[in-house]
Short mmCIF file of C-alpha atoms and ligand atoms in Angstrom, two decimals:
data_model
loop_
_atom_site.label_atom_id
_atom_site.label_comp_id
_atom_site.label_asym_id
_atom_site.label_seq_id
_atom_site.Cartn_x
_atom_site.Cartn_y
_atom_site.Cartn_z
CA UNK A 1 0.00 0.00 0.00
CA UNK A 2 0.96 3.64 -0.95
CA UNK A 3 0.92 5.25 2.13
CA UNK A 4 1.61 8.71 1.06
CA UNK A 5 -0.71 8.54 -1.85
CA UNK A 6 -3.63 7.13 0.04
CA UNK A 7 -3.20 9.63 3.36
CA UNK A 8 -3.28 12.58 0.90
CA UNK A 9 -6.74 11.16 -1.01
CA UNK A 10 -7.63 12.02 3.12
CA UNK A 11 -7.88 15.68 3.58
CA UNK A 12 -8.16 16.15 6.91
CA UNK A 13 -5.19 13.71 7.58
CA UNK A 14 -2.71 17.04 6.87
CA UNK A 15 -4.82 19.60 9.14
CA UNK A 16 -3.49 20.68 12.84
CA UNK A 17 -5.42 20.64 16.00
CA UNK A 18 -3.57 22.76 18.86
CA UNK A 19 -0.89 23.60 16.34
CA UNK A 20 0.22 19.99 16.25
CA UNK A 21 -0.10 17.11 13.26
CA UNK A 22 -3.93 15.21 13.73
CA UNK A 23 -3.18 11.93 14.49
CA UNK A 24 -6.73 10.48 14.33
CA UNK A 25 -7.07 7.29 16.53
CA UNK A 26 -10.68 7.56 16.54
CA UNK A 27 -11.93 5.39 13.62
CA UNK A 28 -14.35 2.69 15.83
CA UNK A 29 -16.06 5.59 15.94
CA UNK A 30 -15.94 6.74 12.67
CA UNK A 31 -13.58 7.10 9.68
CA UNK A 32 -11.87 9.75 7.46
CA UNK A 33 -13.52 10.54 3.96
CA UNK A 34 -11.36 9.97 0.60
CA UNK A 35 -11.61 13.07 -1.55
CA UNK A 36 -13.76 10.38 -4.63
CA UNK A 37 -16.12 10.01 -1.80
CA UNK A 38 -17.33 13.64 -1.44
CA UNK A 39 -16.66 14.25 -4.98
CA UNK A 40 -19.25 11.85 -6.01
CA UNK A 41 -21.45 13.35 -3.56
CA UNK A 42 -20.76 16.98 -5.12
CA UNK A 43 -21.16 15.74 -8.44
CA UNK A 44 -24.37 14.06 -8.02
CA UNK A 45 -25.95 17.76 -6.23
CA UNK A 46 -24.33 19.61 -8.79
CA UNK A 47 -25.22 17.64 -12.09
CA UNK A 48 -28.32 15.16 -11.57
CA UNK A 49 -30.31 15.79 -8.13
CA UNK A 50 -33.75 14.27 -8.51
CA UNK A 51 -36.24 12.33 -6.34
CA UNK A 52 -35.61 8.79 -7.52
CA UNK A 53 -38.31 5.99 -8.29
CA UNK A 54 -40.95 8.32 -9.41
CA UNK A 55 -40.28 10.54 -12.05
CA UNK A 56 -40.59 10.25 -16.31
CA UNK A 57 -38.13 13.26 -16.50
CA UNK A 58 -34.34 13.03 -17.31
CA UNK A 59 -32.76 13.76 -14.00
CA UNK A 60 -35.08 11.25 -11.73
CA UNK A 61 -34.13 8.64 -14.21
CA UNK A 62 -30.24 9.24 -14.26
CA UNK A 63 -30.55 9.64 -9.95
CA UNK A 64 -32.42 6.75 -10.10
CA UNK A 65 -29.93 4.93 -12.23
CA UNK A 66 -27.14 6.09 -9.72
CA UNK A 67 -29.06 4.87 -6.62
CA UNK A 68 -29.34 0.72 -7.89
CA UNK A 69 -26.11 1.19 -9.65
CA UNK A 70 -24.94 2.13 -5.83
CA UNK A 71 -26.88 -1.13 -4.53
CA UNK A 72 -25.18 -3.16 -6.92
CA UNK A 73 -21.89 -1.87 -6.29
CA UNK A 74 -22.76 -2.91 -2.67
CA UNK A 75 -24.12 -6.25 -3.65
CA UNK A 76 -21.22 -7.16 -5.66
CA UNK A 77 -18.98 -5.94 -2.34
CA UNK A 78 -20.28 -8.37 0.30
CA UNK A 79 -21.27 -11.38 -3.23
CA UNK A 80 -25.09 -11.18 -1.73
CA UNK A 81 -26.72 -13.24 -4.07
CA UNK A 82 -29.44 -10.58 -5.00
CA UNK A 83 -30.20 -7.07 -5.10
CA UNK A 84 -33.62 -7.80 -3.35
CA UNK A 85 -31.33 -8.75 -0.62
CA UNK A 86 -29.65 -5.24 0.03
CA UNK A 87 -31.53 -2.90 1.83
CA UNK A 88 -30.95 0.67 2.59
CA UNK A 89 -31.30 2.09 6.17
CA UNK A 90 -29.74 4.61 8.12
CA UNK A 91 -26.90 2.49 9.58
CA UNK A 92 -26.09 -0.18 11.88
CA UNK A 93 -28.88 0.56 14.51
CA UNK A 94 -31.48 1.04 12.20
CA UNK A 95 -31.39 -2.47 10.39
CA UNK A 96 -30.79 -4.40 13.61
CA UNK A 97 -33.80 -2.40 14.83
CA UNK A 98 -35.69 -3.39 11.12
CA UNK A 99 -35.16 -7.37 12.21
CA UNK A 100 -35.80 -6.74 15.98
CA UNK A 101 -39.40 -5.07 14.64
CA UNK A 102 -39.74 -6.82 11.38
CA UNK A 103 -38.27 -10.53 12.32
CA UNK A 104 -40.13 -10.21 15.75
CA UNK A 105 -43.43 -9.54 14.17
CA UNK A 106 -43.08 -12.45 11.85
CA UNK A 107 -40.97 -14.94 13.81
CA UNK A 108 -41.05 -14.48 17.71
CA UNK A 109 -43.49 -14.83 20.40
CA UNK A 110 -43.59 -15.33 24.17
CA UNK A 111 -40.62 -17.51 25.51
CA UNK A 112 -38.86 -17.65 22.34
CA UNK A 113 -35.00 -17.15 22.65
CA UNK A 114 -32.80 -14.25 21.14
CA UNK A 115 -28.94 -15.22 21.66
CA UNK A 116 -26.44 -12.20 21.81
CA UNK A 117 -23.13 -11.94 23.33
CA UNK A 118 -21.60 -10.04 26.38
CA UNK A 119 -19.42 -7.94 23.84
CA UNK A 120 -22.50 -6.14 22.10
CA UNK A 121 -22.73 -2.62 21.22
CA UNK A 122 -25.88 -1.08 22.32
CA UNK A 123 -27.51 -1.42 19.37
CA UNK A 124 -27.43 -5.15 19.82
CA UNK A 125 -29.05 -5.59 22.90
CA UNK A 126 -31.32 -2.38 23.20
CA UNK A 127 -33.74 -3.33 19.98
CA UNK A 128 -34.18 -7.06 21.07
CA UNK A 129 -35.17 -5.42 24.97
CA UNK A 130 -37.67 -3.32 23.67
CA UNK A 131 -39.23 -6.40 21.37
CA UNK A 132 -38.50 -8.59 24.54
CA UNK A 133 -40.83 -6.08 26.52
CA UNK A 134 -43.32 -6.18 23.90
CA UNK A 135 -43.01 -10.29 22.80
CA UNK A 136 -42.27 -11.19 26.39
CA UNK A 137 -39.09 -13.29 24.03
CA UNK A 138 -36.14 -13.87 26.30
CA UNK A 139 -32.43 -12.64 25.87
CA UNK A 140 -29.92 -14.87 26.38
CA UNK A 141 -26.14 -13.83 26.73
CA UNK A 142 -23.06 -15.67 25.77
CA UNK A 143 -20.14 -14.41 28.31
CA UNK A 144 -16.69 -13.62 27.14
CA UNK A 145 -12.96 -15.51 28.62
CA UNK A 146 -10.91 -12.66 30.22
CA UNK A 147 -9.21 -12.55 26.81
CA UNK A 148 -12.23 -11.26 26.03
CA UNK A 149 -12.99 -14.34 23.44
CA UNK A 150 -16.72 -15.71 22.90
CA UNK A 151 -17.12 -18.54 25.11
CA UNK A 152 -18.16 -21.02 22.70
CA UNK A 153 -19.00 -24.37 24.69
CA UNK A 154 -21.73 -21.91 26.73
CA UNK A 155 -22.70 -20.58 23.34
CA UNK A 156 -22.92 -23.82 22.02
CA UNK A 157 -24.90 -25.25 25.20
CA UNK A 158 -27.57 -22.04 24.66
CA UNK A 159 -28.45 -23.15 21.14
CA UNK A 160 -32.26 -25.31 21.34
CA UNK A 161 -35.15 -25.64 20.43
CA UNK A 162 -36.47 -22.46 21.78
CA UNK A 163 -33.54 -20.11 20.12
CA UNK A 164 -35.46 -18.25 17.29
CA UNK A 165 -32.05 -16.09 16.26
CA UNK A 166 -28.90 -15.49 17.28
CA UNK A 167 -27.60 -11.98 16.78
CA UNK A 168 -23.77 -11.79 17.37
CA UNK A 169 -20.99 -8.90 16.34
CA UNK A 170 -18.64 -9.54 13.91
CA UNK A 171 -15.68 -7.70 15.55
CA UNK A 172 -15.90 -6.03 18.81
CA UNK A 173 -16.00 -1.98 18.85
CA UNK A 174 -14.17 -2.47 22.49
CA UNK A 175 -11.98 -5.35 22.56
CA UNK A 176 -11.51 -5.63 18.39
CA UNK A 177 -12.24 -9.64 18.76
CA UNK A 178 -12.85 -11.10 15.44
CA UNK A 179 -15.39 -13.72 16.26
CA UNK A 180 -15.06 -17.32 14.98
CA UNK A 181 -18.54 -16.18 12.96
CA UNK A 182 -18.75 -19.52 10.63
CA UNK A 183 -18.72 -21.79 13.82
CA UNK A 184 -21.09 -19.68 15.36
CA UNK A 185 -23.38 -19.83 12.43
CA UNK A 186 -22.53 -23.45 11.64
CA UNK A 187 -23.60 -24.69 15.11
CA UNK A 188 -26.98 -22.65 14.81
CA UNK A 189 -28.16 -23.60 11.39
CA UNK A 190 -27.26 -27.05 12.39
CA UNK A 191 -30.32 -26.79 14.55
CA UNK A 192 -31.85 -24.61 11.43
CA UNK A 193 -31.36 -21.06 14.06
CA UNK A 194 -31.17 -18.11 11.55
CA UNK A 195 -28.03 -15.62 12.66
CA UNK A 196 -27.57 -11.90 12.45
CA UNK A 197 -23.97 -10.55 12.38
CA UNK A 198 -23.48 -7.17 13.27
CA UNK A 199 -20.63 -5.74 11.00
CA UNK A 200 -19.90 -2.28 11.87
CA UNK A 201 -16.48 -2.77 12.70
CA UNK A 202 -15.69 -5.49 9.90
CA UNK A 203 -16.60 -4.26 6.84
CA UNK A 204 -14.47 -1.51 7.03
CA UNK A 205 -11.41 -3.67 7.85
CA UNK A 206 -11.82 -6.81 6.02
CA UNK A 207 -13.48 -8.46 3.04
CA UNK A 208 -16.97 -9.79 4.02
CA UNK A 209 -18.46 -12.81 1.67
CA UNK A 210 -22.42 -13.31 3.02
CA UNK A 211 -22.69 -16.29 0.81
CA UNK A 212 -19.78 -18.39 1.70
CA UNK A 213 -20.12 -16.73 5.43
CA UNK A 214 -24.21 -18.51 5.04
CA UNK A 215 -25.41 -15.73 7.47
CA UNK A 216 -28.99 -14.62 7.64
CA UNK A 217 -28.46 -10.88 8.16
CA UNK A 218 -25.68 -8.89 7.94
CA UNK A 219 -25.82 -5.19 8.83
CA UNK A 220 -23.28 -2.26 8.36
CA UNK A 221 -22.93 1.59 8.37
CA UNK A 222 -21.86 3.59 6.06
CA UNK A 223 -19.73 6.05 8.22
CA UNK A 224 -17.45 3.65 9.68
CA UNK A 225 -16.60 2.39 5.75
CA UNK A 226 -15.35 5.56 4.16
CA UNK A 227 -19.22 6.38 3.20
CA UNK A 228 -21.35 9.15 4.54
CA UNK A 229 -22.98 9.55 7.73
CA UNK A 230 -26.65 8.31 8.22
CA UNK A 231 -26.61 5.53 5.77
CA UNK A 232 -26.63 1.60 6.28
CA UNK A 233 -27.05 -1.72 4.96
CA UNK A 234 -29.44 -4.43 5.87
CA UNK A 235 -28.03 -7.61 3.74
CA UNK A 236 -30.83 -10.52 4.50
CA UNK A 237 -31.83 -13.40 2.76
CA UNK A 238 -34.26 -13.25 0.64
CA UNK A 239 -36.17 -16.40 2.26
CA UNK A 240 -36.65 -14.28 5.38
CA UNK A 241 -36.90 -11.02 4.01
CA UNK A 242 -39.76 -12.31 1.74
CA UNK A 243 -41.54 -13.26 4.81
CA UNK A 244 -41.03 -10.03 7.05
CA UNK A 245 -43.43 -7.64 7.15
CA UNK A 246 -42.30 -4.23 6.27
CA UNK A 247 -41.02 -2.08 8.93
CA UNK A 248 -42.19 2.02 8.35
CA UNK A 249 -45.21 3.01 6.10
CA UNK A 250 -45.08 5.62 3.60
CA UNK A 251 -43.94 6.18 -0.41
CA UNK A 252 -41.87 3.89 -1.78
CA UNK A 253 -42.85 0.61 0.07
CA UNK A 254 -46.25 0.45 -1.30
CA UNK A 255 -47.39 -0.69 -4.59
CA UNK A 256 -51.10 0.62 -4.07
CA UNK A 257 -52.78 2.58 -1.35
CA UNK A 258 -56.35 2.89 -0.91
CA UNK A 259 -58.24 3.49 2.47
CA UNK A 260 -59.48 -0.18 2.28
CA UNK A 261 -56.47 -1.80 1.25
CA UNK A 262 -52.85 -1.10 1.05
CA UNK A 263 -50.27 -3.54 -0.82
CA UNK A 264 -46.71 -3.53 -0.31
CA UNK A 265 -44.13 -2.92 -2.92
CA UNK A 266 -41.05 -5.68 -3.58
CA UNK A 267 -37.90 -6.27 -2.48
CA UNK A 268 -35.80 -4.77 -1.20
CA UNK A 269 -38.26 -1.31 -1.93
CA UNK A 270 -40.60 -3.21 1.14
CA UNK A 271 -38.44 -2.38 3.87
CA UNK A 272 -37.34 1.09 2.39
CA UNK A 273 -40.56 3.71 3.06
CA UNK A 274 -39.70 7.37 1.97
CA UNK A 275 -37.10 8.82 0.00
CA UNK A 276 -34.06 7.39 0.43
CA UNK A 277 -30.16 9.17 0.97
CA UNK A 278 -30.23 8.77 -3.06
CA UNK A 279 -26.74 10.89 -2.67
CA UNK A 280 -25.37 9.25 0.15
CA UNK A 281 -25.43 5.74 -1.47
CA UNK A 282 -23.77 7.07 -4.57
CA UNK A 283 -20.97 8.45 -2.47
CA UNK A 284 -20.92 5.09 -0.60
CA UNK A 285 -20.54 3.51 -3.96
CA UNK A 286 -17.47 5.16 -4.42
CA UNK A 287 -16.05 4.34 -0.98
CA UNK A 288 -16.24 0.84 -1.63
CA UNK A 289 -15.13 1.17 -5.15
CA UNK A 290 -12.11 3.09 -3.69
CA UNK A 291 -11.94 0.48 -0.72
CA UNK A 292 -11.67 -2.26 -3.69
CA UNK A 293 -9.07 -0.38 -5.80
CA UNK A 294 -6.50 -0.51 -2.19
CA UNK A 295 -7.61 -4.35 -1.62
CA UNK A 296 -9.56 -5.57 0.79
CA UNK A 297 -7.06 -7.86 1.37
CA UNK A 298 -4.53 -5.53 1.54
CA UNK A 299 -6.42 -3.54 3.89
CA UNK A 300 -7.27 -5.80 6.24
CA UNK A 301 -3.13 -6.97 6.26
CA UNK A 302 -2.10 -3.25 6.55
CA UNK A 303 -4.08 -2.94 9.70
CA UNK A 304 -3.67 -6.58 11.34
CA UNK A 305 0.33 -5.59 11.11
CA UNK A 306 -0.36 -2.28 12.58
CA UNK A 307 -2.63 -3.41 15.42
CA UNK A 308 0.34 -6.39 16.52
CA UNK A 309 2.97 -3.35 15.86
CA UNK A 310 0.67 -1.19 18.59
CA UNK A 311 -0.22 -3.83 20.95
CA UNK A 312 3.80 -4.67 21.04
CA UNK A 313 4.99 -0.95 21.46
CA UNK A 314 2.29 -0.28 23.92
CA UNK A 315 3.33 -3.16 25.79
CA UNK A 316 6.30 -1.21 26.71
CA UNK A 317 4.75 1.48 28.65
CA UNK A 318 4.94 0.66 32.55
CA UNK A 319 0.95 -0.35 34.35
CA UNK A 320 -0.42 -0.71 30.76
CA UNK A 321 -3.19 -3.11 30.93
CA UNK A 322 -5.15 -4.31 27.87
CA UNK A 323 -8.80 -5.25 27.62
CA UNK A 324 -8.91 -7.83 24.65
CA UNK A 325 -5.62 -9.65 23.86
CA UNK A 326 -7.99 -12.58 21.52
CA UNK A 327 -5.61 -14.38 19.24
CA UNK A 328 -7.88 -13.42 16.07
CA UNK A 329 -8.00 -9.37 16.70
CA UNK A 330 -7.72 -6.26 14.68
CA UNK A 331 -7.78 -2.64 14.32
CA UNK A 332 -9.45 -2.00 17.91
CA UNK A 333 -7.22 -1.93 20.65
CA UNK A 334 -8.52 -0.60 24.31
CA UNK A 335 -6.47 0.26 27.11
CA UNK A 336 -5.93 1.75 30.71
CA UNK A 337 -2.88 2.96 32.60
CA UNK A 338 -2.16 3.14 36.05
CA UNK A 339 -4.68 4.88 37.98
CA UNK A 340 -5.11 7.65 35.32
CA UNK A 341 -8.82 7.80 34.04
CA UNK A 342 -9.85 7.06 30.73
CA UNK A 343 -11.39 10.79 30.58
CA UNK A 344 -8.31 12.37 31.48
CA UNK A 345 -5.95 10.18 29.55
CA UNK A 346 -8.01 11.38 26.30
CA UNK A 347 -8.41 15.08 27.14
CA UNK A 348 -4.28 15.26 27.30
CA UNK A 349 -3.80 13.15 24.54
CA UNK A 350 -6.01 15.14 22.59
CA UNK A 351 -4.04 18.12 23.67
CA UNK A 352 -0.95 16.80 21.56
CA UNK A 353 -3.09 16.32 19.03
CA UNK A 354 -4.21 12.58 19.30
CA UNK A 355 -8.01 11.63 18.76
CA UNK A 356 -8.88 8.86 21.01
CA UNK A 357 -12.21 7.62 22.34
CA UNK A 358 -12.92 6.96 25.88
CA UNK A 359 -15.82 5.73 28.13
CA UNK A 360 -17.47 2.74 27.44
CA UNK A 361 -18.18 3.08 23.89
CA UNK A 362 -21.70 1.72 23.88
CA UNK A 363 -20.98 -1.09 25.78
CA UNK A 364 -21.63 -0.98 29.24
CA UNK A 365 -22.73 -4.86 29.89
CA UNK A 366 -19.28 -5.17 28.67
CA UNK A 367 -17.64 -2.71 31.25
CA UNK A 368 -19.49 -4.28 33.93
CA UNK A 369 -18.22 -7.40 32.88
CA UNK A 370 -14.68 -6.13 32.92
CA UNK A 371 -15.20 -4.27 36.19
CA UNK A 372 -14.49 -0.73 34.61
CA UNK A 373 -16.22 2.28 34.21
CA UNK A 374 -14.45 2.98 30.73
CA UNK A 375 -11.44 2.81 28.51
CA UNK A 376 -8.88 4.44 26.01
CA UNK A 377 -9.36 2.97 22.29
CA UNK A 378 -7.61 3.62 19.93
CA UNK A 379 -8.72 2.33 16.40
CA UNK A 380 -7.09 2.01 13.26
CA UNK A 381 -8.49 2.61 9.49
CA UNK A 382 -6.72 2.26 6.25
CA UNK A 383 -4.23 5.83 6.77
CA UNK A 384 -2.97 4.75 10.20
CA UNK A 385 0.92 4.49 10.38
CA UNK A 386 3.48 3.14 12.53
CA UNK A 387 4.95 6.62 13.01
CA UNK A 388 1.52 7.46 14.33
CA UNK A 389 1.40 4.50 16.81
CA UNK A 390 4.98 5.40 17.82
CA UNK A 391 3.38 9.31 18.61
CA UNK A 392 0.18 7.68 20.65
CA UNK A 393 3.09 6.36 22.22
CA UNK A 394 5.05 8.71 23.27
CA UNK A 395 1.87 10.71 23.51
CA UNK A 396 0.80 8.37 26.65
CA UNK A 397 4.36 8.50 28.09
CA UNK A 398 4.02 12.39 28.71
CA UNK A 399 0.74 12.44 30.01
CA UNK A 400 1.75 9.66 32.47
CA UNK A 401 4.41 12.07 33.70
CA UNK A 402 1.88 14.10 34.77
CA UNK A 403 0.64 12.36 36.75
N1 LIG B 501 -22.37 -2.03 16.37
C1 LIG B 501 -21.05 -1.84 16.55
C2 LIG B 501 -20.17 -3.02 16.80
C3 LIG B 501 -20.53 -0.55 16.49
O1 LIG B 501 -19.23 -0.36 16.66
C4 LIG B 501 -21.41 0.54 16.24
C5 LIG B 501 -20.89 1.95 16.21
N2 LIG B 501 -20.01 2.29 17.23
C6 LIG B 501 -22.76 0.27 16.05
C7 LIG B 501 -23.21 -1.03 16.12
C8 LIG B 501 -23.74 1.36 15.77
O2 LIG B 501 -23.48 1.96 14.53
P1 LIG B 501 -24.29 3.24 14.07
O3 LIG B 501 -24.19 4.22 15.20
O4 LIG B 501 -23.56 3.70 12.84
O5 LIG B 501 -25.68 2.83 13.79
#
């Protein structure tokens, strides 16, 4: 990987913050935009906006073009088998709260089982609360080892007759644990359990296959992958999708609408009432087309290198302790020192210039788990260089002097 030519496609990568170089650490969270990105964005303002779907004229049928050219694109990027099986939300925590609604209303009722994990984000246990409050379903959670690793003998034991879906992250925002995901999907469709992986944190690091991974649902935002802000991806099957009633009412999901009787437009226009970001998915389009151009592959090497490079170096600095040390882990690596609080440790880092995250990052069955109130993460996307590890470094050297 060019690493000079692909930091300066980043713009912000060369700006200051307190006079000093941005060294942006902060990419769990969200990433950096390429130039191509915004430029498509610009472009597609500038040159074609129109409502798609609905109109005869020129420009609705050139936006419109853009828009399922944009859901092929990201089709083709995680080999779903169908465009009916891409669906465009909002992000992460609106399609897992599409299949918590949707799924629920078609699949669940009263003492039916929902299986997530102790390492979920928020939006992975809030949505399937509020349906288990309205279903009376119950949640069952698979713990984590101390290397913060699925336990997979409990997850395994969990799995019966009464589990309806299992709804697991990919990687974890917090501890950056790849999950074994095609044993944990193996073992459930072995006992024909549909599975839901959440893959917020993996699409943007890693190539993602939903046909040779067999999972049911696969859900992504669009922010963490070089896209814009308030866009997602629901990938489902078309099996279940088929059978799901829709989600939100309005234009675009319906094929007729009288007072008596409304019917329900196709796939994948069912699940997708109103207009939708028509110019965010074209600019997504073109961060995964620029994601593909790097390498997925390449990517997800670059990063794996840089996270074993950061876990080493930070090793080095005295009272360090690490929360997730899995064997299979990447890009996410969360950390405490001493007695200095996470707060603090991020407000002086940020001072020289280092964007970190602290707190519990959405995850505070997983801080309760790890007896903490919070941590330091740093995260890594594509731009992130040794030399900047080495400052984060240093960085937490001279804050601990402070202290
Ligand atoms: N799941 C995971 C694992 C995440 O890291 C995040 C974002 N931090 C989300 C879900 C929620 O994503 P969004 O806020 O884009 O919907």
């Amino acid at each position: 990987m060019d690493m000079n030519k692909i930091r300066a496609d980043f713009p912000i990568l060369s700006r200051e913050v307190y006079g000093k170089p941005l060294v942006y650490l902060d990419n769990g969270a969200t990433v950096q935009k390429p130039k191509c990105m915004v430029d498509a964005m610009a472009d597609e303002y500038f040159t074609v906006n129109a409502n798609v779907h609905r109109g005869v004229h020129y420009l609705s049928q050139q936006a419109t073009e853009l828009h399922e050219a944009a859901r092929m694109t990201v089709c083709n990027h995680i080999n779903a088998a169908s465009i009916n099986e891409v669906i465009f939300t909002k992000g992460t925590t609106e399609s897992i709260n599409l299949v918590a609604f949707s799924f629920g209303e078609a699949f669940l009722s009263q003492g039916d089982e929902v299986i997530i994990s102790e390492m979920e984000h928020h939006s992975n246990i809030v949505p399937w609360q509020l349906l288990a409050e309205r279903k009376g379903i119950v949640l069952k959670v698979v713990p984590i080892t101390d290397s913060g690793e699925l336990c997979m003998d409990s997850y395994k034991e969990m799995l019966s007759s009464k589990t309806k879906l299992v709804s697991i992250t990919h990687v974890s925002n917090v501890l950056g644990t790849v999950n074994p995901v095609k044993d944990i999907i193996k073992a459930a469709h072995d006992l024909d359990i549909p599975v839901l992986l959440d893959g917020a944190q993996s699409v943007p690091h890693m190539k993602v296959d939903v046909q040779d991974l067999d999972v049911d649902f696969y859900v992504f935002s669009a922010h963490k992958a070089y896209g814009p802000t308030g866009l997602g991806v629901l990938y489902g099957k078309e099996k279940w999708l088929d059978r799901m009633p829709p989600y939100q009412g309005g234009g675009e999901m319906i094929k007729s609408v009288s007072f008596e009787k409304t019917t329900f437009n196709e796939l994948p226009f069912k699940f997708e009432a109103g207009t939708p970001d028509f110019v965010g998915t074209t600019g997504f389009a073109a961060a995964l087309d620029y994601m593909n151009a790097i390498g997925m592959h390449e990517i997800e090497a670059h990063e794996r290198e840089l996270t074993i490079y950061a876990m080493n170096q930070l090793a080095q600095v005295e009272d360090i302790r690490f929360f997730g040390v899995a064997e299979n882990k990447t890009s996410v690596i969360s950390f405490l020192v001493g007695d200095i609080h996470h707060f603090d440790m991020g407000t002086l880092l940020d001072r020289l210039g280092i964007a970190v995250r602290t707190g519990h990052h959405c995850a505070q069955p997983l801080m309760n788990r790890l007896g903490i109130e919070g941590t330091v993460r740093a995260s890594f996307g594509m731009y992130n260089t040794k030399e900047e590890v080495d400052i984060l470094v240093k960085g937490i050297d001279r804050v601990k002097s402070m202290f």
